[in-house]
Amino acid sequence: MADLPSLWTHEPHRVLAFKPGDRVSDIDTHATPGFDGSKADAPALQAERNERFAQLQEMLYANGRAGDTRSVLLVLQGMDTAGKGGIVEHVVGAGSPMGIRYTSFGVPTAEERAHHYLWRIRNALPGPGLVGVFDRSHYEDVLVVRVRNLVPPDVWGARYDEINAFERELTEAGTTIVKVAMFVSLEEQKQRLAERLERPDKYWKYNPGDVDERALWPAYQEAYQAVLDKTSTEWAPWHVVPCDRKWYSRLAVTELLIETLKSLDLSWPPADFDVEAEKKRLAAS
Amino acid sequence: MADLPSLWTHEPHRVLAFKPGDRVSDIDTHATPGFDGSKADAPALQAERNERFAQLQEMLYANGRAGDTRSVLLVLQGMDTAGKGGIVEHVVGAGSPMGIRYTSFGVPTAEERAHHYLWRIRNALPGPGLVGVFDRSHYEDVLVVRVRNLVPPDVWGARYDEINAFERELTEAGTTIVKVAMFVSLEEQKQRLAERLERPDKYWKYNPGDVDERALWPAYQEAYQAVLDKTSTEWAPWHVVPCDRKWYSRLAVTELLIETLKSLDLSWPPADFDVEAEKKRLAAS
């Protein structure tokens, strides 16, 4: 924990880890697990930790350029307004565009529907040295697809094992997967949607379909419970992040990324050339 | 110029525009054209203008989501150490990963070589609402390819017209192209390469081939001159940015992007739903 700011009393990747038996209905979306600070502490701390993330992300990128095939994949799932976009902008955005590969997964296109549901996912995986970000992901295929009955139960029912096998394959190929389930309360969601309706600069984020989804909240809670129960594996565990306080969720995901990058035990790649000889050649050029 | 900070005495997109007859050999790479401030002014101004760029970039993205098909493409060309990576990180990086599409073009892969040289370029074009960034580009096919005689002269010689036609097509399809030629002096390049050899955290950026390229400097100057002479078109003009002072080149490219986004005359997309009706539905949900 040497690198963890003192306002964290518990390591985020531990305190936020989904544990067998945890219930989605018990999540306190307003809580700030493991964090002993307040909103007033957040801006300075976030800026400092963004810097730390950026350093580690650059080091991962440098290693990728030097032949290391490892990568990191951040998977963001959550109901509308949970704050996925804010994580992308204020957390991942601290890295360099050079080393970040962002993909948003919306309603599948005709081309995507003509393929296996993992096809578009495979096409968006981060290459060596990159931090991939999935804004929604293959989990939509056991969330909205399940809740909306878009395929028969035996079809979506078979996907949990398939997803686990897929993620194991990714992990074995050198991708560390960071899965973040973002939970906001039904009431907080209402306030955030209302804000989008009050501000013309937010209209573009509003979709009338979001209100329809609210009526299906219990079914979504159940579908999220199944995701956490069935796909929180040793190689790709889920983290449950309370998101009613945006400042907390951003700090928390930042620490999850930092912890993940640190676990790769990176250092600057050594020179693959003779440094002293190059100095002479350069001086003579 | 209402939006331009007062330290700029001339609009960057005008003062940096390549003009017929301009000579690459006359570029003062240490100059700060149009800017009346100093290095000390840069950090605060850069932070403020990054913010402005981020606002406009978000607005472009919002319009893209609402059906506007327009996009922006920043093309960065320059010799090694000119600072392309710094522009990506410190200028473009101020935008959201959601709305930025970054592509680096290195030595073509076997698959890329099997296709027309514009194939990989077409595959990397920004979609609606995005700001694309090319770190090197199709211009490599008339720069290194010309200098290194990788194809016969009649082949690269035909590419200038082809590139102009290609860029015209892009422009007509709604992509505003911002072409930036970054110029560093031979001496400044030596210092920057030397720094990479002094710092183990910079070894990964060093490539012994960069020293070999230095011997070809006059040929590259000539190739850049041809690019500027032949491909600075009305629809996709070149900007010539002196880059010996990194703080200046970053400020300048930031203004070029801001000016470009402003020229699109963007506003927040109107609601495509009945706002009052939605407020009622939301309240009842």
Coordinates of C-alpha atoms in Angstrom, one line a residue:
Chain A
M1 CA 0.0 0.0 0.0
A2 CA 3.1 2.2 -0.1
D3 CA 1.7 4.0 -3.1
L4 CA -1.8 4.4 -1.9
P5 CA -2.8 7.9 -0.6
S6 CA -3.5 7.9 3.1
L7 CA -7.1 8.9 2.7
W8 CA -7.7 5.3 1.6
T9 CA -8.1 3.2 4.7
H10 CA -8.6 0.0 2.6
E11 CA -7.2 -0.9 -0.8
P12 CA -10.0 -0.2 -3.3
H13 CA -9.3 -3.4 -5.3
R14 CA -10.0 -5.4 -2.1
V15 CA -12.8 -3.5 -0.6
L16 CA -14.7 -3.2 -3.9
A17 CA -14.2 -6.8 -5.0
F18 CA -17.4 -8.7 -5.5
K19 CA -17.6 -11.6 -3.0
P20 CA -19.7 -14.7 -3.4
G21 CA -23.0 -14.1 -1.6
D22 CA -22.9 -10.3 -2.1
R23 CA -26.3 -9.0 -3.1
V24 CA -26.9 -6.2 -5.6
S25 CA -29.9 -5.1 -3.6
D26 CA -27.6 -4.5 -0.6
I27 CA -25.3 -2.1 -2.3
D28 CA -25.2 1.3 -0.7
T29 CA -24.8 3.4 -3.8
H30 CA -24.1 6.5 -1.7
A31 CA -21.3 5.0 0.2
T32 CA -17.5 5.6 -0.2
P33 CA -16.0 2.2 0.8
G34 CA -12.4 2.4 2.0
F35 CA -12.2 6.1 1.6
D36 CA -11.9 8.3 4.7
G37 CA -11.9 11.7 2.9
S38 CA -14.6 14.0 1.6
K39 CA -15.7 15.7 -1.6
A40 CA -13.4 18.6 -0.7
D41 CA -10.4 16.3 -0.8
A42 CA -11.2 14.9 -4.2
P43 CA -10.0 17.5 -6.8
A44 CA -6.4 17.7 -5.6
L45 CA -6.2 13.9 -5.0
Q46 CA -7.7 13.1 -8.4
A47 CA -5.2 15.4 -10.1
E48 CA -2.3 13.7 -8.3
R49 CA -3.5 10.2 -9.0
N50 CA -4.3 11.1 -12.7
E51 CA -0.7 11.9 -13.0
R52 CA 0.4 8.6 -11.4
F53 CA -1.9 6.7 -13.8
A54 CA -0.5 8.6 -16.8
Q55 CA 3.1 7.7 -15.8
L56 CA 2.2 4.0 -15.5
Q57 CA 0.2 4.1 -18.7
E58 CA 3.2 5.6 -20.5
M59 CA 5.4 2.9 -19.1
L60 CA 3.1 0.2 -20.3
Y61 CA 3.0 1.8 -23.8
A62 CA 6.8 2.0 -23.8
N63 CA 7.0 -1.7 -23.0
G64 CA 4.6 -2.4 -25.8
R65 CA 6.8 -0.6 -28.2
A66 CA 9.7 -2.6 -27.0
G67 CA 8.0 -6.0 -27.6
D68 CA 6.0 -6.6 -24.4
T69 CA 2.7 -8.0 -25.6
R70 CA 0.7 -7.2 -22.4
S71 CA -2.2 -4.9 -22.2
V72 CA -5.0 -3.7 -19.9
L73 CA -8.7 -3.8 -20.5
L74 CA -11.1 -1.7 -18.5
V75 CA -14.7 -2.9 -18.8
L76 CA -17.3 -0.4 -17.7
Q77 CA -20.8 -1.6 -17.1
G78 CA -23.7 0.3 -15.4
M79 CA -27.1 1.7 -15.8
D80 CA -27.6 5.0 -17.7
T81 CA -26.2 8.0 -15.8
A82 CA -24.0 5.8 -13.6
G83 CA -21.1 7.9 -14.8
K84 CA -19.3 5.7 -17.4
G85 CA -18.6 8.8 -19.6
G86 CA -17.2 10.7 -16.7
I87 CA -14.8 7.8 -16.0
V88 CA -13.7 7.9 -19.6
E89 CA -13.2 11.6 -19.6
H90 CA -11.8 12.3 -16.1
V91 CA -9.9 9.1 -15.3
V92 CA -8.9 7.4 -18.5
G93 CA -8.5 10.8 -20.2
A94 CA -5.5 11.5 -18.1
G95 CA -3.5 9.0 -20.2
S96 CA -2.2 9.8 -23.6
P97 CA -4.4 9.2 -26.7
M98 CA -1.5 7.3 -28.1
G99 CA -1.9 4.5 -25.5
I100 CA -5.7 4.5 -25.0
R101 CA -8.1 2.5 -27.1
Y102 CA -11.7 3.5 -26.4
T103 CA -14.7 1.6 -27.8
S104 CA -18.3 2.2 -27.0
F105 CA -20.8 -0.6 -27.6
G106 CA -24.2 0.5 -28.5
V107 CA -27.2 -1.3 -30.0
P108 CA -25.5 -3.8 -32.5
T109 CA -25.4 -2.7 -36.1
A110 CA -26.7 -4.9 -38.9
E111 CA -23.2 -6.0 -39.6
E112 CA -22.6 -6.8 -35.9
R113 CA -25.8 -8.7 -35.7
A114 CA -24.8 -10.9 -38.6
H115 CA -21.8 -12.1 -36.5
H116 CA -21.4 -13.9 -33.1
Y117 CA -21.8 -11.4 -30.3
L118 CA -18.1 -11.6 -29.4
W119 CA -17.1 -10.6 -32.9
R120 CA -17.2 -6.9 -32.3
I121 CA -15.6 -7.3 -29.0
R122 CA -12.6 -9.2 -30.4
N123 CA -12.3 -6.4 -33.0
A124 CA -11.9 -3.8 -30.3
L125 CA -9.3 -5.5 -28.0
P126 CA -6.3 -3.4 -27.0
G127 CA -3.0 -4.2 -28.8
P128 CA 0.3 -4.6 -27.0
G129 CA 1.0 -1.8 -24.5
L130 CA -2.4 -0.3 -24.7
V131 CA -5.1 0.4 -22.2
G132 CA -8.4 -0.6 -23.8
V133 CA -11.6 0.9 -22.5
F134 CA -15.0 -0.7 -23.1
D135 CA -17.9 1.6 -22.5
R136 CA -20.5 -1.2 -22.1
S137 CA -19.2 -4.5 -23.5
H138 CA -20.0 -8.1 -24.1
Y139 CA -22.0 -8.0 -20.8
E140 CA -24.8 -6.2 -22.7
D141 CA -25.4 -9.6 -24.2
V142 CA -26.5 -10.9 -20.8
L143 CA -28.0 -7.7 -19.5
V144 CA -30.2 -5.8 -21.9
V145 CA -30.5 -8.9 -24.1
R146 CA -31.8 -10.9 -21.1
V147 CA -34.1 -8.2 -19.7
R148 CA -35.6 -7.4 -23.1
N149 CA -35.8 -11.1 -24.1
L150 CA -33.9 -10.4 -27.3
V151 CA -32.8 -14.0 -27.6
P152 CA -34.3 -17.2 -25.9
P153 CA -33.2 -17.9 -22.3
D154 CA -31.1 -21.0 -23.4
V155 CA -29.1 -18.7 -25.7
W156 CA -28.2 -16.0 -23.2
G157 CA -28.0 -18.6 -20.5
A158 CA -25.1 -20.3 -22.2
R159 CA -23.2 -17.0 -22.5
Y160 CA -21.9 -16.7 -19.0
D161 CA -19.6 -19.8 -19.4
E162 CA -18.7 -18.6 -22.8
I163 CA -17.7 -15.2 -21.5
N164 CA -15.6 -16.7 -18.8
A165 CA -13.8 -18.8 -21.3
F166 CA -13.3 -15.8 -23.5
E167 CA -11.9 -13.7 -20.7
R168 CA -9.6 -16.6 -19.6
E169 CA -8.3 -16.7 -23.2
L170 CA -7.6 -12.9 -23.1
T171 CA -5.9 -13.1 -19.8
E172 CA -3.7 -16.0 -20.9
A173 CA -2.8 -13.9 -24.0
G174 CA -1.5 -11.1 -21.7
T175 CA -4.5 -8.8 -21.2
T176 CA -5.3 -7.9 -17.6
I177 CA -9.0 -7.3 -17.3
V178 CA -10.4 -4.8 -14.9
K179 CA -14.2 -5.1 -14.6
V180 CA -16.1 -2.3 -13.0
A181 CA -19.8 -2.5 -12.3
M182 CA -21.1 1.0 -11.5
F183 CA -24.2 1.3 -9.4
V184 CA -26.3 4.3 -9.0
S185 CA -29.6 4.5 -7.1
L186 CA -33.0 4.8 -8.9
E187 CA -33.5 8.2 -7.2
E188 CA -30.0 9.5 -8.1
Q189 CA -30.6 8.4 -11.7
K190 CA -33.9 10.4 -11.7
Q191 CA -32.0 13.5 -10.7
R192 CA -29.3 13.1 -13.3
L193 CA -31.8 12.5 -16.0
A194 CA -33.8 15.5 -14.9
E195 CA -30.6 17.6 -15.1
R196 CA -30.2 16.5 -18.7
L197 CA -33.7 17.8 -19.4
E198 CA -33.0 21.2 -17.7
R199 CA -29.8 21.9 -19.7
P200 CA -29.7 22.3 -23.4
D201 CA -26.0 21.4 -23.4
K202 CA -27.1 18.0 -22.0
Y203 CA -30.1 17.2 -24.3
W204 CA -27.8 15.1 -26.5
K205 CA -27.1 12.8 -23.7
Y206 CA -30.9 12.2 -23.1
N207 CA -32.7 9.3 -24.6
P208 CA -36.4 8.8 -24.0
G209 CA -35.7 5.1 -23.9
D210 CA -33.9 5.7 -20.6
V211 CA -37.2 6.3 -18.8
D212 CA -38.6 3.1 -20.2
E213 CA -35.6 1.2 -18.8
R214 CA -36.4 2.6 -15.3
A215 CA -39.6 0.6 -15.3
L216 CA -37.4 -2.5 -15.7
W217 CA -35.0 -1.7 -12.8
P218 CA -35.8 -4.8 -10.8
A219 CA -35.1 -7.0 -13.9
Y220 CA -31.8 -5.2 -14.5
Q221 CA -30.8 -5.6 -10.8
E222 CA -31.5 -9.4 -11.2
A223 CA -29.5 -9.5 -14.5
Y224 CA -26.6 -7.7 -12.8
Q225 CA -26.8 -10.1 -9.9
A226 CA -26.4 -13.0 -12.3
V227 CA -23.5 -11.3 -14.0
L228 CA -21.7 -10.8 -10.8
D229 CA -22.5 -14.3 -9.5
K230 CA -21.5 -16.1 -12.7
T231 CA -18.7 -14.1 -14.2
S232 CA -16.6 -12.9 -11.2
T233 CA -13.7 -15.3 -11.8
E234 CA -10.2 -15.6 -10.4
W235 CA -8.8 -14.3 -13.7
A236 CA -11.3 -11.5 -14.2
P237 CA -13.0 -10.5 -11.0
W238 CA -15.7 -7.8 -10.8
H239 CA -15.4 -4.6 -8.8
V240 CA -18.6 -3.1 -7.5
V241 CA -18.4 0.7 -7.4
P242 CA -21.0 2.9 -5.7
C243 CA -21.6 5.8 -8.0
D244 CA -24.0 8.2 -6.4
R245 CA -21.0 10.4 -5.6
K246 CA -19.1 10.9 -8.8
W247 CA -16.0 12.1 -7.1
Y248 CA -15.7 8.9 -5.2
S249 CA -16.3 6.6 -8.2
R250 CA -13.7 8.4 -10.2
L251 CA -11.1 8.2 -7.4
A252 CA -11.9 4.5 -7.0
V253 CA -11.6 3.5 -10.6
T254 CA -8.3 5.5 -10.9
E255 CA -6.9 3.4 -8.0
L256 CA -8.1 0.2 -9.6
L257 CA -6.2 1.1 -12.8
I258 CA -3.1 2.2 -10.9
E259 CA -3.1 -1.0 -8.8
T260 CA -3.5 -3.1 -12.0
L261 CA -0.7 -1.3 -13.8
K262 CA 1.5 -1.7 -10.7
S263 CA 0.8 -5.4 -10.6
L264 CA 2.4 -5.7 -14.0
D265 CA 5.7 -4.8 -12.3
L266 CA 6.8 -2.5 -15.1
S267 CA 10.0 -0.7 -15.6
W268 CA 11.4 1.4 -18.4
P269 CA 12.5 -1.0 -21.2
P270 CA 16.3 -1.3 -21.5
A271 CA 18.1 0.1 -24.5
D272 CA 18.2 -2.5 -27.4
F273 CA 21.2 -0.6 -28.8
D274 CA 24.7 0.4 -27.5
V275 CA 24.1 3.7 -25.7
E276 CA 27.7 4.9 -25.7
A277 CA 28.2 4.0 -29.4
E278 CA 25.0 5.9 -30.3
K279 CA 26.2 8.9 -28.4
K280 CA 29.3 9.0 -30.5
R281 CA 27.4 8.4 -33.8
L282 CA 25.0 11.2 -32.8
A283 CA 27.8 13.6 -31.9
A284 CA 29.3 13.0 -35.3
S285 CA 26.1 13.5 -37.2
Chain B
M1 CA -10.5 37.1 -33.1
A2 CA -12.8 37.7 -30.2
D3 CA -11.9 34.3 -28.8
L4 CA -8.2 34.6 -29.3
P5 CA -6.1 35.3 -26.2
S6 CA -4.5 38.8 -26.4
L7 CA -0.9 37.4 -26.4
W8 CA -1.6 36.4 -30.0
T9 CA -0.9 39.4 -32.2
H10 CA -1.8 37.5 -35.4
E11 CA -4.2 34.7 -35.9
P12 CA -2.2 31.4 -36.0
H13 CA -4.1 29.9 -38.9
R14 CA -3.1 33.0 -41.0
V15 CA 0.4 33.6 -39.8
L16 CA 1.4 29.9 -40.0
A17 CA -0.3 29.2 -43.4
F18 CA 2.1 28.1 -46.1
K19 CA 2.2 30.6 -48.9
P20 CA 3.3 29.9 -52.5
G21 CA 7.0 30.8 -52.7
D22 CA 7.7 30.1 -49.0
R23 CA 11.0 28.2 -48.7
V24 CA 11.5 25.4 -46.1
S25 CA 15.1 26.6 -45.9
D26 CA 14.0 30.0 -44.7
I27 CA 11.9 28.7 -41.7
D28 CA 13.1 30.1 -38.4
T29 CA 12.4 27.0 -36.3
H30 CA 13.2 29.0 -33.1
A31 CA 10.6 31.7 -33.9
T32 CA 7.2 32.2 -32.3
P33 CA 5.2 33.7 -35.1
G34 CA 2.2 35.8 -34.1
F35 CA 2.8 35.2 -30.4
D36 CA 3.9 38.1 -28.2
G37 CA 4.3 36.1 -24.9
S38 CA 7.1 34.1 -23.5
K39 CA 7.6 30.6 -22.1
A40 CA 6.5 31.9 -18.7
D41 CA 3.0 32.7 -20.1
A42 CA 2.6 29.3 -21.7
P43 CA 1.5 26.9 -18.9
A44 CA -1.6 29.0 -17.8
L45 CA -2.5 29.8 -21.3
Q46 CA -2.2 26.2 -22.5
A47 CA -4.4 25.0 -19.6
E48 CA -7.1 27.6 -20.5
R49 CA -7.0 26.8 -24.2
N50 CA -7.0 23.1 -23.6
E51 CA -10.3 23.7 -21.8
R52 CA -11.7 25.6 -24.7
F53 CA -10.6 22.9 -27.1
A54 CA -12.2 20.2 -24.9
Q55 CA -15.5 22.2 -24.9
L56 CA -15.6 22.5 -28.7
Q57 CA -14.5 18.9 -29.2
E58 CA -17.4 17.7 -26.9
M59 CA -19.8 19.8 -28.9
L60 CA -18.6 18.3 -32.2
Y61 CA -19.0 14.8 -30.6
A62 CA -22.5 15.7 -29.4
N63 CA -23.5 16.8 -32.9
G64 CA -22.1 13.6 -34.3
R65 CA -24.3 11.6 -32.0
A66 CA -27.2 13.7 -33.2
G67 CA -26.7 12.9 -36.8
D68 CA -24.2 15.5 -38.0
T69 CA -21.6 13.7 -40.1
R70 CA -18.8 16.2 -39.9
S71 CA -15.4 15.5 -38.4
V72 CA -12.0 17.0 -38.0
L73 CA -8.7 15.4 -39.0
L74 CA -5.4 16.6 -37.6
V75 CA -2.5 15.5 -39.8
L76 CA 0.9 15.8 -38.0
Q77 CA 4.1 15.5 -40.1
G78 CA 7.6 16.3 -39.0
M79 CA 11.1 14.9 -38.5
D80 CA 11.9 12.8 -35.5
T81 CA 11.8 14.8 -32.2
A82 CA 9.8 17.6 -33.8
G83 CA 7.2 17.0 -31.0
K84 CA 4.4 15.1 -32.6
G85 CA 4.0 12.9 -29.5
G86 CA 3.9 16.0 -27.3
I87 CA 1.1 17.5 -29.4
V88 CA -0.9 14.2 -29.1
E89 CA -0.4 14.1 -25.3
H90 CA -0.6 17.8 -24.3
V91 CA -3.0 19.2 -27.0
V92 CA -5.2 16.5 -28.3
G93 CA -5.1 14.7 -25.0
A94 CA -7.2 17.5 -23.5
G95 CA -10.2 16.2 -25.4
S96 CA -12.2 13.1 -24.3
P97 CA -11.0 9.6 -25.4
M98 CA -14.6 9.2 -26.5
G99 CA -14.2 11.7 -29.2
I100 CA -10.6 11.3 -30.3
R101 CA -9.4 8.8 -32.8
Y102 CA -5.6 8.5 -32.8
T103 CA -3.6 6.5 -35.4
S104 CA 0.1 6.3 -35.8
F105 CA 1.5 5.3 -39.2
G106 CA 4.8 3.5 -39.0
V107 CA 6.7 1.4 -41.5
P108 CA 3.9 -0.4 -43.4
T109 CA 3.1 -4.0 -42.3
A110 CA 3.1 -6.8 -44.8
E111 CA -0.7 -6.5 -45.0
E112 CA -0.5 -2.8 -45.6
R113 CA 2.1 -3.2 -48.3
A114 CA -0.2 -5.6 -50.1
H115 CA -2.7 -2.7 -50.5
H116 CA -2.7 0.7 -52.1
Y117 CA -0.9 3.2 -49.8
L118 CA -4.2 5.0 -49.0
W119 CA -5.8 1.8 -47.8
R120 CA -4.6 2.1 -44.3
I121 CA -5.4 5.8 -44.3
R122 CA -9.0 5.2 -45.3
N123 CA -9.3 2.6 -42.5
A124 CA -8.3 5.2 -39.9
L125 CA -10.5 8.1 -40.9
P126 CA -12.5 9.7 -38.1
G127 CA -16.2 8.9 -38.0
P128 CA -19.0 11.5 -37.5
G129 CA -18.3 13.9 -34.6
L130 CA -14.8 12.7 -34.0
V131 CA -11.4 14.4 -34.1
G132 CA -9.0 12.1 -35.9
V133 CA -5.3 12.5 -35.3
F134 CA -2.7 11.1 -37.8
D135 CA 0.7 10.8 -36.2
R136 CA 2.5 10.7 -39.6
S137 CA 0.2 10.0 -42.5
H138 CA -0.2 9.4 -46.2
Y139 CA 2.5 12.0 -46.6
E140 CA 5.1 9.4 -45.6
D141 CA 4.5 8.0 -49.0
V142 CA 6.0 11.1 -50.6
L143 CA 8.6 11.8 -47.9
V144 CA 10.5 8.8 -46.6
V145 CA 9.4 6.9 -49.7
R146 CA 10.9 9.6 -52.0
V147 CA 14.0 10.2 -49.9
R148 CA 14.8 6.5 -49.6
N149 CA 13.8 5.6 -53.2
L150 CA 11.4 3.0 -52.0
V151 CA 9.4 3.2 -55.2
P152 CA 10.4 4.7 -58.6
P153 CA 10.1 8.5 -59.1
D154 CA 7.1 8.2 -61.5
V155 CA 5.2 6.3 -58.8
W156 CA 5.8 8.8 -55.9
G157 CA 5.6 11.6 -58.4
A158 CA 2.0 10.8 -59.2
R159 CA 1.0 10.7 -55.6
Y160 CA 0.7 14.5 -55.0
D161 CA -2.2 14.8 -57.3
E162 CA -3.7 11.6 -56.0
I163 CA -3.4 12.9 -52.4
N164 CA -5.0 16.2 -53.3
A165 CA -7.9 14.4 -54.9
F166 CA -8.2 12.1 -51.9
E167 CA -8.3 15.1 -49.5
R168 CA -10.8 16.9 -51.6
E169 CA -13.0 13.8 -51.4
L170 CA -12.7 13.8 -47.6
T171 CA -13.5 17.5 -47.4
E172 CA -16.5 17.1 -49.5
A173 CA -17.7 14.2 -47.3
G174 CA -17.5 16.6 -44.3
T175 CA -14.0 16.2 -42.8
T176 CA -12.1 19.4 -42.1
I177 CA -8.4 18.6 -42.5
V178 CA -5.9 20.5 -40.4
K179 CA -2.4 19.8 -41.8
V180 CA 0.5 20.7 -39.6
A181 CA 4.1 20.5 -40.8
M182 CA 6.4 20.6 -37.7
F183 CA 9.9 21.9 -38.2
V184 CA 12.8 21.5 -35.8
S185 CA 16.4 22.5 -36.5
L186 CA 19.1 20.0 -37.1
E187 CA 20.9 21.2 -34.0
E188 CA 17.8 21.1 -31.8
Q189 CA 17.1 17.6 -33.0
K190 CA 20.6 16.6 -31.9
Q191 CA 20.0 17.9 -28.4
R192 CA 16.6 16.1 -28.2
L193 CA 18.1 12.8 -29.4
A194 CA 21.0 13.3 -27.0
E195 CA 18.5 13.7 -24.1
R196 CA 16.9 10.4 -25.0
L197 CA 20.3 8.8 -24.7
E198 CA 20.9 10.3 -21.3
R199 CA 17.6 9.2 -19.8
P200 CA 16.7 5.5 -19.3
D201 CA 13.0 6.5 -19.3
K202 CA 13.5 7.9 -22.8
Y203 CA 15.5 5.0 -24.4
W204 CA 12.3 3.5 -25.8
K205 CA 11.8 6.6 -27.9
Y206 CA 15.3 6.3 -29.4
N207 CA 15.9 4.5 -32.7
P208 CA 19.4 4.2 -34.1
G209 CA 17.9 4.8 -37.5
D210 CA 17.1 8.4 -36.5
V211 CA 20.8 9.2 -36.7
D212 CA 21.0 7.7 -40.2
E213 CA 18.1 10.0 -41.2
R214 CA 20.1 13.0 -40.1
A215 CA 22.5 12.4 -42.9
L216 CA 19.6 12.7 -45.3
W217 CA 18.4 16.1 -43.9
P218 CA 18.8 18.1 -47.1
A219 CA 16.9 15.4 -49.1
Y220 CA 14.1 15.6 -46.5
Q221 CA 14.0 19.3 -46.6
E222 CA 13.6 19.0 -50.4
A223 CA 10.8 16.4 -50.0
Y224 CA 9.0 18.6 -47.5
Q225 CA 9.3 21.6 -49.9
A226 CA 7.6 19.5 -52.6
V227 CA 4.8 18.5 -50.2
L228 CA 4.1 22.1 -49.3
D229 CA 4.4 23.3 -52.8
K230 CA 2.2 20.6 -54.3
T231 CA -0.4 19.7 -51.7
S232 CA -1.2 23.0 -50.0
T233 CA -4.7 23.3 -51.4
E234 CA -7.6 25.6 -50.8
W235 CA -9.5 22.7 -49.2
A236 CA -6.6 21.3 -47.2
P237 CA -3.9 23.9 -46.6
W238 CA -0.6 23.3 -44.8
H239 CA 0.4 25.1 -41.7
V240 CA 4.1 25.5 -41.0
V241 CA 4.9 25.4 -37.3
P242 CA 8.3 26.2 -35.8
C243 CA 9.0 23.6 -33.2
D244 CA 12.3 24.4 -31.4
R245 CA 10.2 25.8 -28.6
K246 CA 7.8 23.1 -27.6
W247 CA 5.6 25.4 -25.6
Y248 CA 5.0 27.5 -28.7
S249 CA 4.2 24.7 -31.0
R250 CA 1.7 23.3 -28.6
L251 CA -0.1 26.6 -28.1
A252 CA -0.1 27.1 -31.9
V253 CA -1.6 23.8 -32.8
T254 CA -4.2 24.2 -30.0
E255 CA -5.3 27.4 -31.6
L256 CA -5.4 25.8 -35.1
L257 CA -7.8 23.2 -33.7
I258 CA -9.9 25.7 -31.8
E259 CA -10.2 27.9 -34.9
T260 CA -11.1 24.9 -37.0
L261 CA -13.8 23.8 -34.6
K262 CA -15.2 27.3 -34.3
S263 CA -15.4 27.5 -38.1
L264 CA -17.9 24.6 -38.0
D265 CA -20.2 27.0 -36.3
L266 CA -21.4 24.4 -33.8
S267 CA -24.1 24.7 -31.2
W268 CA -25.6 22.1 -28.9
P269 CA -27.9 19.9 -30.8
P270 CA -31.6 20.6 -30.1
A271 CA -33.7 18.0 -28.4
D272 CA -35.3 15.5 -30.8
F273 CA -37.9 14.8 -28.1
D274 CA -40.6 16.8 -26.3
V275 CA -38.7 18.2 -23.3
E276 CA -41.8 19.0 -21.2
A277 CA -43.4 15.6 -22.0
E278 CA -40.2 13.9 -21.0
K279 CA -40.0 15.8 -17.7
K280 CA -43.5 14.5 -16.8
R281 CA -42.7 10.9 -17.9
L282 CA -39.5 11.0 -15.8
A283 CA -41.3 12.4 -12.8
A284 CA -43.8 9.6 -13.0
S285 CA -41.1 6.9 -13.3

